[in-house]
Amino acid sequence: MNINPFVLSPAIPDGLFCDRQSESATLIKSLLNQENVVLISPRRVGKTGLIYHCFHQPEISDSYITVSIDILHTTSIQEFIKELGTAVFNTIAKRSKKLTKLFVTTLRSLSGSFGLDPVTYTPTFDLKLGQINMPEYTLDEIFTYLEKADKPCIVAIDEFQQITKYQDANIEAMLRGRIQKLVNTHFIFAGSERRLMNEMFFSDNRPFFQSATLLQLEPIDLDIYTEFAVRQFQTAGKDIEAEAIEWAYKSYDGVTMYVHKLLHDTYADTMPDSTCTIKEMQYAAEQLLQQNAKRLQELLAYVTEQQKEVLYAIAADRYAQRITSSDFVRRHHLKSASAVQSAVKRLLDLDLITEQHKSFSVSDPLLRIWIDRR
């Protein structure tokens, strides 16, 4: 069976995992040193894949229990607890009858969620949001259970900045106060909205201030990516032009998910003894854009006309600076500097744009390309 080496899921086999040697070594070292880690990267650059990769290395998998949750879609502490409780049950409690029994006896506030499978006669856990009526107490029970596990635990929480959008005003303090008391459990706080993550962990008036070791994840270097891609094509008796890889990389700002998707598709379309050229890569990119057109259009459904104008202006400059200057306002026919400032705040909240080193850009390069086409 000819397996496509450009794996699109986060669970990538070691032999097909591109680079990240330095980042992997740093993350594993921090975890083995019982540190909490804050992992910050742009979205779709591969932070989830890096976490999975490190979790499957023997120094981690042999000695630790690892739990992963993604909270991007959550809107309340109750949903957070539902995700965490379910993941802990599926990952830890199912390891043995002893751990299952411990889970049932520890999480007394959720007793109504437990049942028995009529076929296998094994305990089940079906947690409903309405059953979480004492969230702080239930959270204490989950952390108590983690502390009693038969191995040290590492919990990875993806898109951790989402908790700042909950209505619960004290959620950061509530979590920080409990996490700092844990001995058997450590955390990876992963996030893609850099502004929010930096404010959470590096502002001295926030509960999580300096509570975790920082690891920043940037796009994989072009030369490394090129060498990796060429090798995978040649292993299958195919070839690919370095220029085609460079075009995909630069068009999509080196964002791993999109570059990998294009390589995945062109690999499938390239026959043995054939070469993938820029033309084939551009065709795959056009297909990707068409497949996502409706989703991209829906992203702007709740954006006002004024906010769209500013978004389009930033997309046109690609990396926009001094966006409240008279030059930027005049050049893009915008209303005023104050109108730009108001729109930018909303666009940042929606994660449609990102700010780094006083430069603004569209967060999703596919959205930027779609806007350019319009």
Short mmCIF file of N, CA, C and O in Angstrom, two decimals, residues 108-178:
data_model
loop_
_atom_site.label_atom_id
_atom_site.label_comp_id
_atom_site.label_asym_id
_atom_site.label_seq_id
_atom_site.Cartn_x
_atom_site.Cartn_y
_atom_site.Cartn_z
N ARG A 108 -17.76 12.45 42.97
CA ARG A 108 -19.09 12.23 43.56
C ARG A 108 -20.12 13.23 43.03
O ARG A 108 -21.31 12.92 42.96
N SER A 109 -19.67 14.41 42.64
CA SER A 109 -20.62 15.42 42.15
C SER A 109 -21.20 15.05 40.80
O SER A 109 -22.19 15.64 40.35
N LEU A 110 -20.60 14.06 40.14
CA LEU A 110 -21.07 13.63 38.82
C LEU A 110 -21.58 12.20 38.83
O LEU A 110 -21.55 11.50 37.83
N SER A 111 -22.06 11.78 39.96
CA SER A 111 -22.49 10.38 40.11
C SER A 111 -23.57 9.99 39.09
O SER A 111 -23.65 8.84 38.65
N GLY A 112 -24.38 10.96 38.67
CA GLY A 112 -25.44 10.67 37.72
C GLY A 112 -24.93 10.42 36.31
O GLY A 112 -25.71 10.01 35.43
N SER A 113 -23.65 10.66 36.07
CA SER A 113 -23.09 10.48 34.74
C SER A 113 -22.58 9.06 34.49
O SER A 113 -22.25 8.71 33.37
N PHE A 114 -22.50 8.25 35.54
CA PHE A 114 -21.94 6.91 35.41
C PHE A 114 -23.04 5.90 35.09
O PHE A 114 -24.17 5.99 35.56
N GLY A 115 -22.65 4.93 34.27
CA GLY A 115 -23.58 3.86 33.93
C GLY A 115 -22.81 2.58 33.67
O GLY A 115 -21.61 2.48 33.96
N LEU A 116 -23.49 1.58 33.12
CA LEU A 116 -22.88 0.28 32.84
C LEU A 116 -23.26 -0.15 31.43
O LEU A 116 -24.44 -0.15 31.07
N ASP A 117 -22.26 -0.47 30.63
CA ASP A 117 -22.51 -0.94 29.28
C ASP A 117 -23.18 -2.32 29.35
O ASP A 117 -22.62 -3.25 29.93
N PRO A 118 -24.39 -2.48 28.78
CA PRO A 118 -25.12 -3.75 28.90
C PRO A 118 -24.47 -4.91 28.15
O PRO A 118 -24.77 -6.07 28.43
N VAL A 119 -23.58 -4.59 27.22
CA VAL A 119 -22.93 -5.65 26.43
C VAL A 119 -21.61 -6.07 27.07
O VAL A 119 -21.35 -7.26 27.28
N THR A 120 -20.77 -5.08 27.40
CA THR A 120 -19.44 -5.39 27.93
C THR A 120 -19.40 -5.39 29.46
O THR A 120 -18.40 -5.81 30.05
N TYR A 121 -20.46 -4.87 30.07
CA TYR A 121 -20.51 -4.75 31.54
C TYR A 121 -19.36 -3.90 32.09
O TYR A 121 -18.89 -4.12 33.20
N THR A 122 -18.93 -2.93 31.30
CA THR A 122 -17.89 -2.01 31.76
C THR A 122 -18.54 -0.66 32.06
O THR A 122 -19.53 -0.28 31.43
N PRO A 123 -17.97 0.09 33.03
CA PRO A 123 -18.54 1.39 33.38
C PRO A 123 -18.49 2.37 32.21
O PRO A 123 -17.56 2.34 31.39
N THR A 124 -19.49 3.21 32.10
CA THR A 124 -19.53 4.27 31.09
C THR A 124 -19.62 5.62 31.78
O THR A 124 -20.02 5.71 32.94
N PHE A 125 -19.25 6.66 31.05
CA PHE A 125 -19.28 8.01 31.60
C PHE A 125 -19.88 8.93 30.55
O PHE A 125 -19.27 9.21 29.53
N ASP A 126 -21.10 9.37 30.78
CA ASP A 126 -21.82 10.21 29.83
C ASP A 126 -22.19 11.51 30.53
O ASP A 126 -23.25 11.64 31.13
N LEU A 127 -21.29 12.48 30.42
CA LEU A 127 -21.44 13.73 31.16
C LEU A 127 -22.22 14.75 30.35
O LEU A 127 -21.88 15.06 29.21
N LYS A 128 -23.28 15.30 30.95
CA LYS A 128 -24.08 16.35 30.33
C LYS A 128 -23.79 17.68 31.03
O LYS A 128 -23.53 17.71 32.24
N LEU A 129 -23.86 18.77 30.26
CA LEU A 129 -23.55 20.09 30.83
C LEU A 129 -24.45 20.41 32.02
O LEU A 129 -24.00 21.01 33.01
N GLY A 130 -25.71 20.00 31.95
CA GLY A 130 -26.64 20.30 33.02
C GLY A 130 -26.30 19.63 34.33
O GLY A 130 -26.82 20.03 35.39
N GLN A 131 -25.44 18.61 34.28
CA GLN A 131 -25.05 17.90 35.51
C GLN A 131 -23.92 18.61 36.25
O GLN A 131 -23.62 18.27 37.39
N ILE A 132 -23.31 19.59 35.58
CA ILE A 132 -22.19 20.30 36.22
C ILE A 132 -22.75 21.55 36.89
O ILE A 132 -22.66 22.67 36.38
N ASN A 133 -23.37 21.38 38.05
CA ASN A 133 -23.98 22.51 38.73
C ASN A 133 -23.11 23.07 39.86
O ASN A 133 -23.45 24.06 40.48
N MET A 134 -21.98 22.40 40.12
CA MET A 134 -21.00 22.92 41.09
C MET A 134 -19.61 22.86 40.45
O MET A 134 -18.78 22.02 40.79
N PRO A 135 -19.35 23.72 39.44
CA PRO A 135 -18.14 23.60 38.64
C PRO A 135 -16.83 23.62 39.43
O PRO A 135 -15.93 22.82 39.15
N GLU A 136 -16.73 24.50 40.41
CA GLU A 136 -15.48 24.58 41.17
C GLU A 136 -15.24 23.30 41.97
O GLU A 136 -14.11 22.80 42.06
N TYR A 137 -16.30 22.76 42.53
CA TYR A 137 -16.19 21.53 43.30
C TYR A 137 -15.82 20.36 42.39
O TYR A 137 -14.96 19.53 42.72
N THR A 138 -16.45 20.29 41.21
CA THR A 138 -16.15 19.22 40.26
C THR A 138 -14.72 19.32 39.76
O THR A 138 -14.03 18.31 39.60
N LEU A 139 -14.26 20.54 39.53
CA LEU A 139 -12.88 20.74 39.09
C LEU A 139 -11.90 20.24 40.16
O LEU A 139 -10.89 19.59 39.85
N ASP A 140 -12.20 20.52 41.41
CA ASP A 140 -11.38 20.01 42.51
C ASP A 140 -11.33 18.48 42.49
O ASP A 140 -10.27 17.87 42.71
N GLU A 141 -12.46 17.85 42.22
CA GLU A 141 -12.52 16.39 42.19
C GLU A 141 -11.65 15.83 41.06
O GLU A 141 -10.94 14.83 41.24
N ILE A 142 -11.72 16.46 39.89
CA ILE A 142 -10.92 15.99 38.74
C ILE A 142 -9.43 16.11 39.05
O ILE A 142 -8.64 15.19 38.80
N PHE A 143 -9.03 17.25 39.62
CA PHE A 143 -7.62 17.44 39.96
C PHE A 143 -7.18 16.48 41.07
O PHE A 143 -6.05 15.97 41.06
N THR A 144 -8.07 16.20 42.01
CA THR A 144 -7.77 15.22 43.06
C THR A 144 -7.52 13.85 42.45
O THR A 144 -6.60 13.13 42.83
N TYR A 145 -8.35 13.50 41.47
CA TYR A 145 -8.20 12.21 40.79
C TYR A 145 -6.86 12.14 40.05
O TYR A 145 -6.16 11.12 40.10
N LEU A 146 -6.50 13.21 39.33
CA LEU A 146 -5.23 13.25 38.63
C LEU A 146 -4.06 13.04 39.58
O LEU A 146 -3.08 12.35 39.27
N GLU A 147 -4.16 13.62 40.75
CA GLU A 147 -3.10 13.49 41.74
C GLU A 147 -2.98 12.07 42.27
O GLU A 147 -1.92 11.64 42.74
N LYS A 148 -4.07 11.29 42.20
CA LYS A 148 -4.06 9.92 42.71
C LYS A 148 -3.75 8.88 41.65
O LYS A 148 -3.71 7.68 41.94
N ALA A 149 -3.53 9.32 40.40
CA ALA A 149 -3.25 8.38 39.31
C ALA A 149 -1.98 7.60 39.59
O ALA A 149 -1.11 8.04 40.36
N ASP A 150 -1.86 6.43 38.94
CA ASP A 150 -0.72 5.55 39.23
C ASP A 150 0.58 6.01 38.60
O ASP A 150 1.65 5.46 38.86
N LYS A 151 0.53 7.03 37.74
CA LYS A 151 1.72 7.64 37.15
C LYS A 151 1.55 9.15 37.14
O LYS A 151 0.42 9.65 37.20
N PRO A 152 2.64 9.91 37.05
CA PRO A 152 2.49 11.37 36.90
C PRO A 152 1.71 11.68 35.63
O PRO A 152 1.79 10.95 34.64
N CYS A 153 0.94 12.76 35.66
CA CYS A 153 0.09 13.12 34.52
C CYS A 153 0.56 14.41 33.86
O CYS A 153 1.03 15.33 34.54
N ILE A 154 0.43 14.46 32.55
CA ILE A 154 0.67 15.69 31.78
C ILE A 154 -0.61 15.99 31.01
O ILE A 154 -1.10 15.16 30.25
N VAL A 155 -1.16 17.17 31.24
CA VAL A 155 -2.41 17.57 30.58
C VAL A 155 -2.10 18.69 29.60
O VAL A 155 -1.60 19.75 29.99
N ALA A 156 -2.39 18.46 28.32
CA ALA A 156 -2.21 19.49 27.30
C ALA A 156 -3.56 20.12 26.99
O ALA A 156 -4.51 19.42 26.64
N ILE A 157 -3.65 21.43 27.15
CA ILE A 157 -4.90 22.15 26.87
C ILE A 157 -4.66 23.04 25.65
O ILE A 157 -3.93 24.03 25.73
N ASP A 158 -5.25 22.66 24.52
CA ASP A 158 -5.05 23.41 23.28
C ASP A 158 -6.02 24.58 23.21
O ASP A 158 -7.16 24.49 23.66
N GLU A 159 -5.54 25.68 22.62
CA GLU A 159 -6.29 26.94 22.50
C GLU A 159 -6.70 27.44 23.89
O GLU A 159 -7.85 27.84 24.12
N PHE A 160 -5.74 27.46 24.79
CA PHE A 160 -5.99 27.81 26.19
C PHE A 160 -6.50 29.24 26.35
O PHE A 160 -7.19 29.55 27.33
N GLN A 161 -6.18 30.14 25.39
CA GLN A 161 -6.64 31.53 25.51
C GLN A 161 -8.16 31.63 25.50
O GLN A 161 -8.72 32.67 25.86
N GLN A 162 -8.84 30.54 25.13
CA GLN A 162 -10.30 30.56 25.06
C GLN A 162 -10.93 30.86 26.42
O GLN A 162 -12.03 31.42 26.49
N ILE A 163 -10.24 30.52 27.51
CA ILE A 163 -10.83 30.75 28.85
C ILE A 163 -11.03 32.23 29.13
O ILE A 163 -11.87 32.59 29.96
N THR A 164 -10.28 33.10 28.45
CA THR A 164 -10.44 34.54 28.67
C THR A 164 -11.75 35.04 28.10
O THR A 164 -12.17 36.17 28.38
N LYS A 165 -12.42 34.22 27.28
CA LYS A 165 -13.68 34.62 26.65
C LYS A 165 -14.90 34.08 27.39
O LYS A 165 -16.03 34.31 26.98
N TYR A 166 -14.65 33.33 28.48
CA TYR A 166 -15.76 32.84 29.30
C TYR A 166 -16.36 34.02 30.06
O TYR A 166 -15.67 34.99 30.39
N GLN A 167 -17.63 33.90 30.42
CA GLN A 167 -18.26 34.96 31.19
C GLN A 167 -17.79 34.96 32.64
O GLN A 167 -17.86 35.97 33.32
N ASP A 168 -17.30 33.81 33.10
CA ASP A 168 -16.81 33.71 34.48
C ASP A 168 -15.59 34.62 34.66
O ASP A 168 -14.52 34.36 34.10
N ALA A 169 -15.73 35.66 35.41
CA ALA A 169 -14.68 36.67 35.54
C ALA A 169 -13.43 36.15 36.23
O ALA A 169 -12.32 36.61 35.96
N ASN A 170 -13.59 35.18 37.14
CA ASN A 170 -12.45 34.74 37.95
C ASN A 170 -11.87 33.41 37.48
O ASN A 170 -11.17 32.74 38.24
N ILE A 171 -12.16 33.01 36.23
CA ILE A 171 -11.73 31.69 35.77
C ILE A 171 -10.21 31.52 35.82
O ILE A 171 -9.70 30.47 36.21
N GLU A 172 -9.45 32.55 35.44
CA GLU A 172 -7.99 32.43 35.45
C GLU A 172 -7.48 32.21 36.87
O GLU A 172 -6.64 31.34 37.11
N ALA A 173 -7.98 33.00 37.80
CA ALA A 173 -7.54 32.86 39.19
C ALA A 173 -7.96 31.53 39.77
O ALA A 173 -7.21 30.89 40.52
N MET A 174 -9.15 31.06 39.40
CA MET A 174 -9.65 29.79 39.91
C MET A 174 -8.77 28.63 39.44
O MET A 174 -8.39 27.76 40.22
N LEU A 175 -8.40 28.64 38.16
CA LEU A 175 -7.55 27.58 37.63
C LEU A 175 -6.14 27.66 38.18
O LEU A 175 -5.55 26.66 38.59
N ARG A 176 -5.59 28.86 38.18
CA ARG A 176 -4.21 29.05 38.64
C ARG A 176 -4.06 28.63 40.11
O ARG A 176 -3.09 27.97 40.49
N GLY A 177 -5.04 28.99 40.93
CA GLY A 177 -4.96 28.66 42.35
C GLY A 177 -4.94 27.16 42.59
O GLY A 177 -4.29 26.68 43.53
N ARG A 178 -5.62 26.42 41.76
CA ARG A 178 -5.67 24.95 41.92
C ARG A 178 -4.45 24.28 41.28
O ARG A 178 -3.88 23.35 41.85
#
